[in-house]
Coordinates of C-alpha atoms in Angstrom, one line a residue:
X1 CA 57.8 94.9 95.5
X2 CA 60.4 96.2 97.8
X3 CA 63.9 95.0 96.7
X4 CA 65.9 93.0 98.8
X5 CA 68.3 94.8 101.3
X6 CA 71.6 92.5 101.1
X7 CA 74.2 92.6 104.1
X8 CA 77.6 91.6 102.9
X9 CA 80.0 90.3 105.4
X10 CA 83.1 91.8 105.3
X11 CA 83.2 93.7 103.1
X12 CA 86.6 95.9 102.1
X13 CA 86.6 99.6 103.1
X14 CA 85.6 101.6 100.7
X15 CA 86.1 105.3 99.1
X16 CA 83.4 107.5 97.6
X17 CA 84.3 108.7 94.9
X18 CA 83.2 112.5 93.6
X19 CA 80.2 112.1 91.2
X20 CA 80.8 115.4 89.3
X21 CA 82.5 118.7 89.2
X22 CA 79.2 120.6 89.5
X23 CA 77.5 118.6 92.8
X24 CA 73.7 120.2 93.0
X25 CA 73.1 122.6 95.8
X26 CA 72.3 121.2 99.3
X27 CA 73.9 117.8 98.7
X28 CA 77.2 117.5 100.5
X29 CA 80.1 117.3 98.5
X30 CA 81.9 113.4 98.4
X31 CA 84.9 112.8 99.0
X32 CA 87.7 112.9 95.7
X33 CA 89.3 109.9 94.4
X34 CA 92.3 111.9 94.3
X35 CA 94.1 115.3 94.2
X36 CA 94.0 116.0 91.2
X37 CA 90.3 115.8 90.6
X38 CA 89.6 119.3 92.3
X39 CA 91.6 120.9 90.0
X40 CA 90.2 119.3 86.4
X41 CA 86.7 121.0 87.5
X42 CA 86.1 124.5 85.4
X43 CA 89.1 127.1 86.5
X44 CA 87.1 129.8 86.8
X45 CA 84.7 127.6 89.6
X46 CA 88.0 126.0 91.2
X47 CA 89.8 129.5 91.8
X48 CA 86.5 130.4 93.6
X49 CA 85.8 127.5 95.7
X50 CA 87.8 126.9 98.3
X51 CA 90.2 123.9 97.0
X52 CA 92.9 126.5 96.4
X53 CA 93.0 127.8 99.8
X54 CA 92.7 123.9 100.8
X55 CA 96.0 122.9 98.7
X56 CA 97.8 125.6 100.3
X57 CA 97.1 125.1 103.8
X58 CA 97.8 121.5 102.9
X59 CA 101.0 122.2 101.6
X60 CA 102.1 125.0 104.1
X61 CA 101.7 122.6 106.9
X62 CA 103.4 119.7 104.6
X63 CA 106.5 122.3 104.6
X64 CA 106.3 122.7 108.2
X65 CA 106.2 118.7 109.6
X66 CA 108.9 118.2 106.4
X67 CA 111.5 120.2 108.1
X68 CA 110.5 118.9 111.3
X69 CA 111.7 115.3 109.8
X70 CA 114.5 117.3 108.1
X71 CA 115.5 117.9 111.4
X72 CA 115.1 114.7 113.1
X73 CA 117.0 113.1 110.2
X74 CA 120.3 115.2 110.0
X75 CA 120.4 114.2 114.1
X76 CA 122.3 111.2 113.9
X77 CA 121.6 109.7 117.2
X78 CA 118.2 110.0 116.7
X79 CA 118.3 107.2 113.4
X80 CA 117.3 104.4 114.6
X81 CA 114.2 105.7 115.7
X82 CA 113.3 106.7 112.1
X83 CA 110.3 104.0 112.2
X84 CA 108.7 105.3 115.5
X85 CA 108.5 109.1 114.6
X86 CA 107.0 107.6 110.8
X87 CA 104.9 106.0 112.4
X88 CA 103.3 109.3 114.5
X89 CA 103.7 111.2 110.9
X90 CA 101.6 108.4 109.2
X91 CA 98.6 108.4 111.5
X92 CA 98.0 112.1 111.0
X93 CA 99.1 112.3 107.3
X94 CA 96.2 109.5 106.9
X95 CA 93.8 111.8 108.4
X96 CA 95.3 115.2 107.2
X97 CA 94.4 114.3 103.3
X98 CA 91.1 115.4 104.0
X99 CA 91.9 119.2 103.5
X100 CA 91.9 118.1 100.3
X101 CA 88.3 116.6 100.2
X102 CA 90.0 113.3 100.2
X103 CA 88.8 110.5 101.9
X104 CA 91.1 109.2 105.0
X105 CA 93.9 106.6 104.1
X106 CA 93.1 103.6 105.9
X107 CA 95.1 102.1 108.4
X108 CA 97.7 99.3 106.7
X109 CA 98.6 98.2 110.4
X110 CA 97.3 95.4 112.0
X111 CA 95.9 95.2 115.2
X112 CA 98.1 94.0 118.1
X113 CA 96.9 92.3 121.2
X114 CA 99.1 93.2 124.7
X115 CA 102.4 90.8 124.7
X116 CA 104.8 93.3 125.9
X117 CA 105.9 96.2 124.7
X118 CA 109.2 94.4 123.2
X119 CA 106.8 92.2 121.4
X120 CA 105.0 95.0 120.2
X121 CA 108.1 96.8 118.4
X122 CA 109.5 93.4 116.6
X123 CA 106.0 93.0 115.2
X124 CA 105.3 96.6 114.2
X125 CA 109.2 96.4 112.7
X126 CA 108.3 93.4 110.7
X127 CA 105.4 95.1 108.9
X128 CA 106.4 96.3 105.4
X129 CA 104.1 99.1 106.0
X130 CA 106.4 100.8 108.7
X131 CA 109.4 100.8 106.6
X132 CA 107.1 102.7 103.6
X133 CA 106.2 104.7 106.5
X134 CA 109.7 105.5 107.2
X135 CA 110.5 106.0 103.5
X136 CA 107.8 108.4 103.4
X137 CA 108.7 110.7 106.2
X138 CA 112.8 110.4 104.5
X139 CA 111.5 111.6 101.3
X140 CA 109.3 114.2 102.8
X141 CA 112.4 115.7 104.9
X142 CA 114.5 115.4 101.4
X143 CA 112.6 117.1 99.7
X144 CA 111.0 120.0 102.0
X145 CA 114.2 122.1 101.3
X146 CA 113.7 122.0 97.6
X147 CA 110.5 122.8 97.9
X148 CA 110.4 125.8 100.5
X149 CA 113.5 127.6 98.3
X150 CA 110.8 127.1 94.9
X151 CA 108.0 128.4 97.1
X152 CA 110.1 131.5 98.7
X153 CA 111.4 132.0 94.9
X154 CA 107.7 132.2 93.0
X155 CA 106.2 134.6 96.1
X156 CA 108.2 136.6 95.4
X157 CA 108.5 136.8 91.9
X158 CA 104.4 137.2 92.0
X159 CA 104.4 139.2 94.9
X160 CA 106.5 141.5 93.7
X161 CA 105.2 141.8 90.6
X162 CA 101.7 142.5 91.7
X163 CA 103.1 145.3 94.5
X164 CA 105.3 147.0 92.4
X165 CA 103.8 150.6 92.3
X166 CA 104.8 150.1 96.2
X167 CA 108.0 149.2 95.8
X168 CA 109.2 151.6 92.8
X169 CA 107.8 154.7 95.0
X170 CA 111.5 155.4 95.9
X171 CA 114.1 153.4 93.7
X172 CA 113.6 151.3 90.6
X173 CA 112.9 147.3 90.8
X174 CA 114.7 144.7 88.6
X175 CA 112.3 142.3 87.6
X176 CA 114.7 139.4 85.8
X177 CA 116.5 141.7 83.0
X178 CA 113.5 144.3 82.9
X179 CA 114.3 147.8 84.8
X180 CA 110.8 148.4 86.6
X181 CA 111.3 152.9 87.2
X182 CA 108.0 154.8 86.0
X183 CA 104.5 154.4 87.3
X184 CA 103.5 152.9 83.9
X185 CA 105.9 150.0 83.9
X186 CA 105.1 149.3 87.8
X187 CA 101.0 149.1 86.6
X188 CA 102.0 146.9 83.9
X189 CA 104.2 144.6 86.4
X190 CA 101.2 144.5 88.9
X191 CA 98.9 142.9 85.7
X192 CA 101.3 140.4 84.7
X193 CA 101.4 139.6 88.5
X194 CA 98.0 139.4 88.6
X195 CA 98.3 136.4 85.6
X196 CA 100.9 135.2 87.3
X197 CA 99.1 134.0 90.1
X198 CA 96.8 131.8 88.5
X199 CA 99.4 129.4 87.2
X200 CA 101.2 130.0 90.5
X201 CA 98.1 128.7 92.2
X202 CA 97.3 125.5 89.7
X203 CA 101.6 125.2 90.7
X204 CA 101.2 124.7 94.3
X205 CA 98.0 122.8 94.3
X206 CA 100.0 120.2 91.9
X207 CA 102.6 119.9 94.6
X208 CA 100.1 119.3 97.4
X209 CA 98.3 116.9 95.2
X210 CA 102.1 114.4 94.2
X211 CA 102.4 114.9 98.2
X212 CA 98.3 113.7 99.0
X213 CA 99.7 110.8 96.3
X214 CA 102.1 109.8 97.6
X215 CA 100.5 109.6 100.8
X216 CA 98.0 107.5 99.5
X217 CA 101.2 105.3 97.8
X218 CA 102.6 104.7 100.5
X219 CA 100.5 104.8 104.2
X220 CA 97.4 102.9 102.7
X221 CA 97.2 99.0 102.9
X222 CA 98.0 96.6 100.2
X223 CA 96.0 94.0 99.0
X224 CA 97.4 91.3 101.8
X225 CA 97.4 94.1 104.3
X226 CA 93.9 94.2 104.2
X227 CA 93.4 90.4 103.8
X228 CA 95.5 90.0 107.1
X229 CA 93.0 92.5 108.5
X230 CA 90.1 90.4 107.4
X231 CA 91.6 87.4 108.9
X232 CA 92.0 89.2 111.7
X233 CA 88.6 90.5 112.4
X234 CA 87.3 87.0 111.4
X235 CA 89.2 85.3 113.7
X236 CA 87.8 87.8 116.6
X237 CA 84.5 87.1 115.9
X238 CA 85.2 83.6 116.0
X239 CA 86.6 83.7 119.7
X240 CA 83.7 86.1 120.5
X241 CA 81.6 83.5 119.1
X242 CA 82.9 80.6 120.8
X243 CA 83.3 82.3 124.3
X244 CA 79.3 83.5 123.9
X245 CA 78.4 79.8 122.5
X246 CA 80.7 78.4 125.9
X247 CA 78.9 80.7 127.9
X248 CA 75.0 79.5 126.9
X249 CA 76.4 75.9 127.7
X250 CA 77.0 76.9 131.1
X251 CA 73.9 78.8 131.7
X252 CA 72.1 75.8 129.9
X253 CA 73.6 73.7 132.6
X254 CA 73.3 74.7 135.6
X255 CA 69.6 75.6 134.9
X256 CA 69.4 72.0 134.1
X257 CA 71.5 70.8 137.4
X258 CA 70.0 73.4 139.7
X259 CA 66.7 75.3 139.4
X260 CA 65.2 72.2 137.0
X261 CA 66.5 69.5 139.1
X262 CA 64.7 71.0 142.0
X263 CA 61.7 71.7 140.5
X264 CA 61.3 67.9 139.4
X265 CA 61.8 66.9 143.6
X266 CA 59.5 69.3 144.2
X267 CA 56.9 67.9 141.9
X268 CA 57.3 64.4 143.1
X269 CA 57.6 65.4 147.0
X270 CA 53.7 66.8 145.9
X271 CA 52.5 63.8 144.5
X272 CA 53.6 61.9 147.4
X273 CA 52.1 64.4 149.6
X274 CA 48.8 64.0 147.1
X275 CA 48.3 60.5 147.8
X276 CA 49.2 60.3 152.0
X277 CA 46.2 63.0 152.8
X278 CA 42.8 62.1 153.1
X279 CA 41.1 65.5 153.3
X280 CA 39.6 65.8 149.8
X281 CA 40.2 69.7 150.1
X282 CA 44.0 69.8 150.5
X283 CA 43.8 67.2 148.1
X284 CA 43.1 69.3 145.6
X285 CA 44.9 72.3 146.4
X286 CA 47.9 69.9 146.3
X287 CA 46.8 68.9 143.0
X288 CA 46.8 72.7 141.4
X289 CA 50.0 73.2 143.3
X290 CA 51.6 70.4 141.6
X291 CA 50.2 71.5 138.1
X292 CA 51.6 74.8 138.8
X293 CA 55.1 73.1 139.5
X294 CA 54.2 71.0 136.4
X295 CA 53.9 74.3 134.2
X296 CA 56.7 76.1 135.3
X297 CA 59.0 72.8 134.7
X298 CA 58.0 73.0 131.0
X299 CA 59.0 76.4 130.6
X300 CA 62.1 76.6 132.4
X301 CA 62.7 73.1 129.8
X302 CA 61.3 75.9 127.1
X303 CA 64.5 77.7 128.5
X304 CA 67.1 75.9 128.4
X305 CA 66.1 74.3 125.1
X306 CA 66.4 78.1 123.6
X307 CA 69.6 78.7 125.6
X308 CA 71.5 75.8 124.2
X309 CA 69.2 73.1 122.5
X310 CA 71.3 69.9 123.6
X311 CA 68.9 67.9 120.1
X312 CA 71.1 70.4 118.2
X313 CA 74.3 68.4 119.1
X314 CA 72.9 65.0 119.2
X315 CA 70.8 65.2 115.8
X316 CA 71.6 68.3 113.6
X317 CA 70.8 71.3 112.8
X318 CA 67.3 69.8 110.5
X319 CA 66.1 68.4 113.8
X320 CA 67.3 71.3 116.0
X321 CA 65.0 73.6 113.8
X322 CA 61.8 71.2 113.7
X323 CA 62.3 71.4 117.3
X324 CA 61.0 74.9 117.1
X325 CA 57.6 74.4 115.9
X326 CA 56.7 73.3 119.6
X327 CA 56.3 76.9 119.9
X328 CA 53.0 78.7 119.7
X329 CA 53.6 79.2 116.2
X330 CA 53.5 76.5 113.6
X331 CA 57.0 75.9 112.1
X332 CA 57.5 74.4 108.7
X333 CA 60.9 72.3 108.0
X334 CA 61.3 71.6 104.0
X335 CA 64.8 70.4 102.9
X336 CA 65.4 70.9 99.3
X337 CA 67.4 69.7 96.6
X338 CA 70.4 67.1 98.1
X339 CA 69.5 68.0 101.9
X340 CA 68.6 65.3 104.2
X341 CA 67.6 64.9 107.6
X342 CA 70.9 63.7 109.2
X343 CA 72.9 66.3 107.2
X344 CA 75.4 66.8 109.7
X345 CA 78.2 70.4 109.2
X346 CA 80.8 71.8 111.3
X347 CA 79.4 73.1 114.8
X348 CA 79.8 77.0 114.0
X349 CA 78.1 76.3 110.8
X350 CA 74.7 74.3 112.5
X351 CA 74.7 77.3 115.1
X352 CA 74.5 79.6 112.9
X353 CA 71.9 78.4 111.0
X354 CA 70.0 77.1 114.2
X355 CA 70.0 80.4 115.6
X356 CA 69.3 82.6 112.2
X357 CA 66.2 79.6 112.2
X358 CA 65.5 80.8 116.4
X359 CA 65.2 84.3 115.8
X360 CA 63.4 84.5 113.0
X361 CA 60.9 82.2 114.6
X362 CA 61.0 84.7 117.8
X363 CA 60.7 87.6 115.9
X364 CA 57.6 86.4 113.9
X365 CA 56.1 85.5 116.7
X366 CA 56.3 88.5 118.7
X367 CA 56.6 91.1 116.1
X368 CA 55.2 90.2 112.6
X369 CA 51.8 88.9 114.0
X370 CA 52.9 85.4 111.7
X371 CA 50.2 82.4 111.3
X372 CA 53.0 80.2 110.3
X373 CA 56.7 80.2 109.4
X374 CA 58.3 77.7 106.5
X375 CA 62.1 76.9 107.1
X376 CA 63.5 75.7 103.3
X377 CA 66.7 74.4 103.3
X378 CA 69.4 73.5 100.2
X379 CA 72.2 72.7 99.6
X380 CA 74.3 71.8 96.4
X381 CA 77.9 71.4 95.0
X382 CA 78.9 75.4 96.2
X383 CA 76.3 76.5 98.7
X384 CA 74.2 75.6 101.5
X385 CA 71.4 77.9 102.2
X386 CA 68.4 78.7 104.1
X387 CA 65.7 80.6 103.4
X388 CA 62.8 81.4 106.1
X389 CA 59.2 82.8 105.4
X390 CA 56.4 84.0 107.6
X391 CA 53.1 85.3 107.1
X392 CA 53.5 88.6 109.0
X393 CA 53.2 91.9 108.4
X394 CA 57.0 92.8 107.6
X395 CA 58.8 96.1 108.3
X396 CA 61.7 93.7 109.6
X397 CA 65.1 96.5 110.3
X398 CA 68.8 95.3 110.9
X399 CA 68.7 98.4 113.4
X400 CA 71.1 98.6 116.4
X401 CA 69.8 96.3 118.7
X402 CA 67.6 94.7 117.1
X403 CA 67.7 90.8 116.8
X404 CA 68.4 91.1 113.3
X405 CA 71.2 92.6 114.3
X406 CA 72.6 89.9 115.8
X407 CA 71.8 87.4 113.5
X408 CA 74.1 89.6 110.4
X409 CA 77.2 89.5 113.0
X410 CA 76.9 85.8 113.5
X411 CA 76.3 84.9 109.5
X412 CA 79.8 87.1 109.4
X413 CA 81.5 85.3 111.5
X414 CA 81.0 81.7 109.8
X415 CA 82.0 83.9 106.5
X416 CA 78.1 83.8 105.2
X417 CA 75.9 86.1 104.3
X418 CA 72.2 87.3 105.0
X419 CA 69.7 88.9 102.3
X420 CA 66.5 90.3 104.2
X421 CA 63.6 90.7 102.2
X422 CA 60.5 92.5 104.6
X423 CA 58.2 95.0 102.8
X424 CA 55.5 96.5 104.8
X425 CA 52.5 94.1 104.4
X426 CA 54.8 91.5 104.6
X427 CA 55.5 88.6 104.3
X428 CA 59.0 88.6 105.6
X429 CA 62.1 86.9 103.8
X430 CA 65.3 85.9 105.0
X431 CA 68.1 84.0 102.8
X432 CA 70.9 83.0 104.9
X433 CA 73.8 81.8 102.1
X434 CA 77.4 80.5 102.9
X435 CA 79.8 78.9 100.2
X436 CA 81.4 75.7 100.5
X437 CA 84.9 75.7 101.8
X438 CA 87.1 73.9 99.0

């Protein structure tokens, strides 16, 4: 049995995490949780992979955009624009944690929609993530100097060091209280450089790693950053929802006021027409024109009853889905447990089912090669749910574009959630689930 593939509305970002120091050949390489991961793998495989080279370059460019802040800070007149020039530093310190095989920071900012650009700059200065933006970029230009004199002070201890012999060609080297003159003692400085470098190294990664963390402190969202973002992205699928379902009411009416209304004239204008001739012969192709009228009445009625099914509004969503077995296929309506027929819910909610119902109903019909499709519906004290079977011969995909598709957007937007069950062979499962609202 082929186990249920579950679609989760909503759900938070998340950040793969690296499985292992020692990731098999020919599987890319995930993402660290942190910094600090790269170097706890075996020394010997981190000093020859290219993390090291990673934390420096990291670091190197941290230096450079630190005095670049350094700079902007100690200009005075340039202050109270602290939050704007953060703000540019944020978006590419998000992105530029991954030359350390870290995942991007997500964006704590929500989004704004236009009101003016004065609007704009009083909401951006109300979020507390722009002033930890600012603070970030402060630190960062604090303590760049601090850490360019340590940097310029352990090069060159190592460096010179490990070149020695070239430097004692000529005149001796002091090396801290230690008179570097002969070839021997220049040889025996280039070794300890040499072991110098590997704490040197592990030195400088550390610092780019408390820089990627506090990156990571300070530009990601909080909890109610992300909970606003929700909100947000909930509430846009609402409006998207409510402009498409606004939308099928128009269509739904004016095919009822204007190409069905004429039909209907049409078909009565031939039936007058059938009984004022008396040649039997026109009679009768008067007749076959009218049943052709006839035909293509019912299904433009077939249309508009998929575009918007008015039965939907005036009796529920359990009558709204028996509606559907007038169809070619057969459809099945069981309510379960303390469901009844005039269970009435809010109108998002009775679209959403109606239309999860709709689909699957199309889709077994022209794709699964279905006999027959049972609707069963639930509810108890926390949930109200659906679940649809057909007959067919499964393979169902939430691909792009495909009516699926559609169907997991709209359970998102009403805050439920879709489980599709649809093994080759069949048959074909779908459990639409939403929680009661306290």
């Amino acid at each position: 049995m082929t186990e249920p593939m579950t679609i989760e509305p909503d759900a938070p970002p998340t950040i793969t995490t690296e499985t292992g120091p020692d990731t098999p050949a020919g599987q890319p390489r995930a993402p660290y949780r942190n910094a600090w991961l790269a170097m706890a793998r075996n020394p010997v495989r981190y000093l020859l992979s290219s993390d090291p080279w990673r934390a420096l370059t990291h670091l190197a460019v941290s230096l450079v955009l630190g005095w670049i802040q350094f700079g902007l800070f100690i200009v005075i007149i340039l202050l109270p624009f602290a939050p704007a020039w953060s703000y540019v530093l944020a978006k590419l310190e998000r992105r530029r944690v991954a030359l350390l095989r870290l995942a991007p920071i997500a964006d704590p900012h929500r989004t704004l929609y236009s009101r003016g650009v004065a609007a704009h700059i009083g909401d951006r200065l109300a979020e507390t993530s722009t002033w930890r933006e600012t603070g970030y970029s402060l630190i960062l230009a604090a303590a760049t100097p601090f850490l360019s004199i340590g940097l310029v002070v352990l090069g060159a201890a190592v460096g010179g060091t490990i070149f020695a012999p070239a430097f004692t060609d000529t005149d001796p080297m002091m090396f801290g209280g230690w008179t570097i003159d002969t070839p021997a003692e220049a040889w025996t400085a280039t070794v300890i450089g040499i072991v110098l470098l590997i704490p040197a190294v592990y030195l400088c990664a550390a610092v780019s790693a408390i820089l990627a963390s506090l990156a990571q402190a300070l530009l990601g969202p909080r909890e109610e950053e992300l909970a606003a973002q929700l909100a947000d992205v909930r509430a846009s699928r609402g409006i998207l929802m409510n402009s498409f379902e606004g939308e099928r009411r128009r269509i739904e009416r004016d095919l009822h006021d204007g190409p069905q209304r004429d039909l209907v004239a049409l078909s009565m204008q031939l039936g007058e027409l059938q009984l004022a001739v008396d040649d039997d012969d026109v009679r009768t192709q008067v007749i076959a024109a009218q049943a052709r009228v006839e035909g293509a009445l019912s299904g433009l009625r077939d249309t508009v009853r998929g575009v918007y099914p008015q039965v939907l509004d005036d009796h529920g969503v359990t009558a709204a889905l028996i509606e559907l077995g007038r169809g070619p296929l057969p459809v099945h309506v069981v309510p379960q447990g303390s469901w009844h027929h005039t269970r009435r819910f809010t109108p998002e909610v009775e679209k959403a089912i109606y239309y999860t119902g709709s689909e699957a109903v199309t889709n077994a019909t022209k794709h699964a090669r279905a006999h027959a499709v049972t609707i069963y519906l639930s509810e108890d004290d926390t949930t109200i749910s659906m679940e649809i079977v057909d007959d067919g011969i499964g393979g169902a995909t939430t691909d792009r574009g495909s009516g699926l598709s559609g169907l997991v957007e709209r359970a998102a937007a009403v805050g439920a959630r879709l489980d599709i069950d649809s093994p080759q062979g069949g048959p074909t499962v779908l459990r639409w689930s939403k929680t009661k609202e306290l």
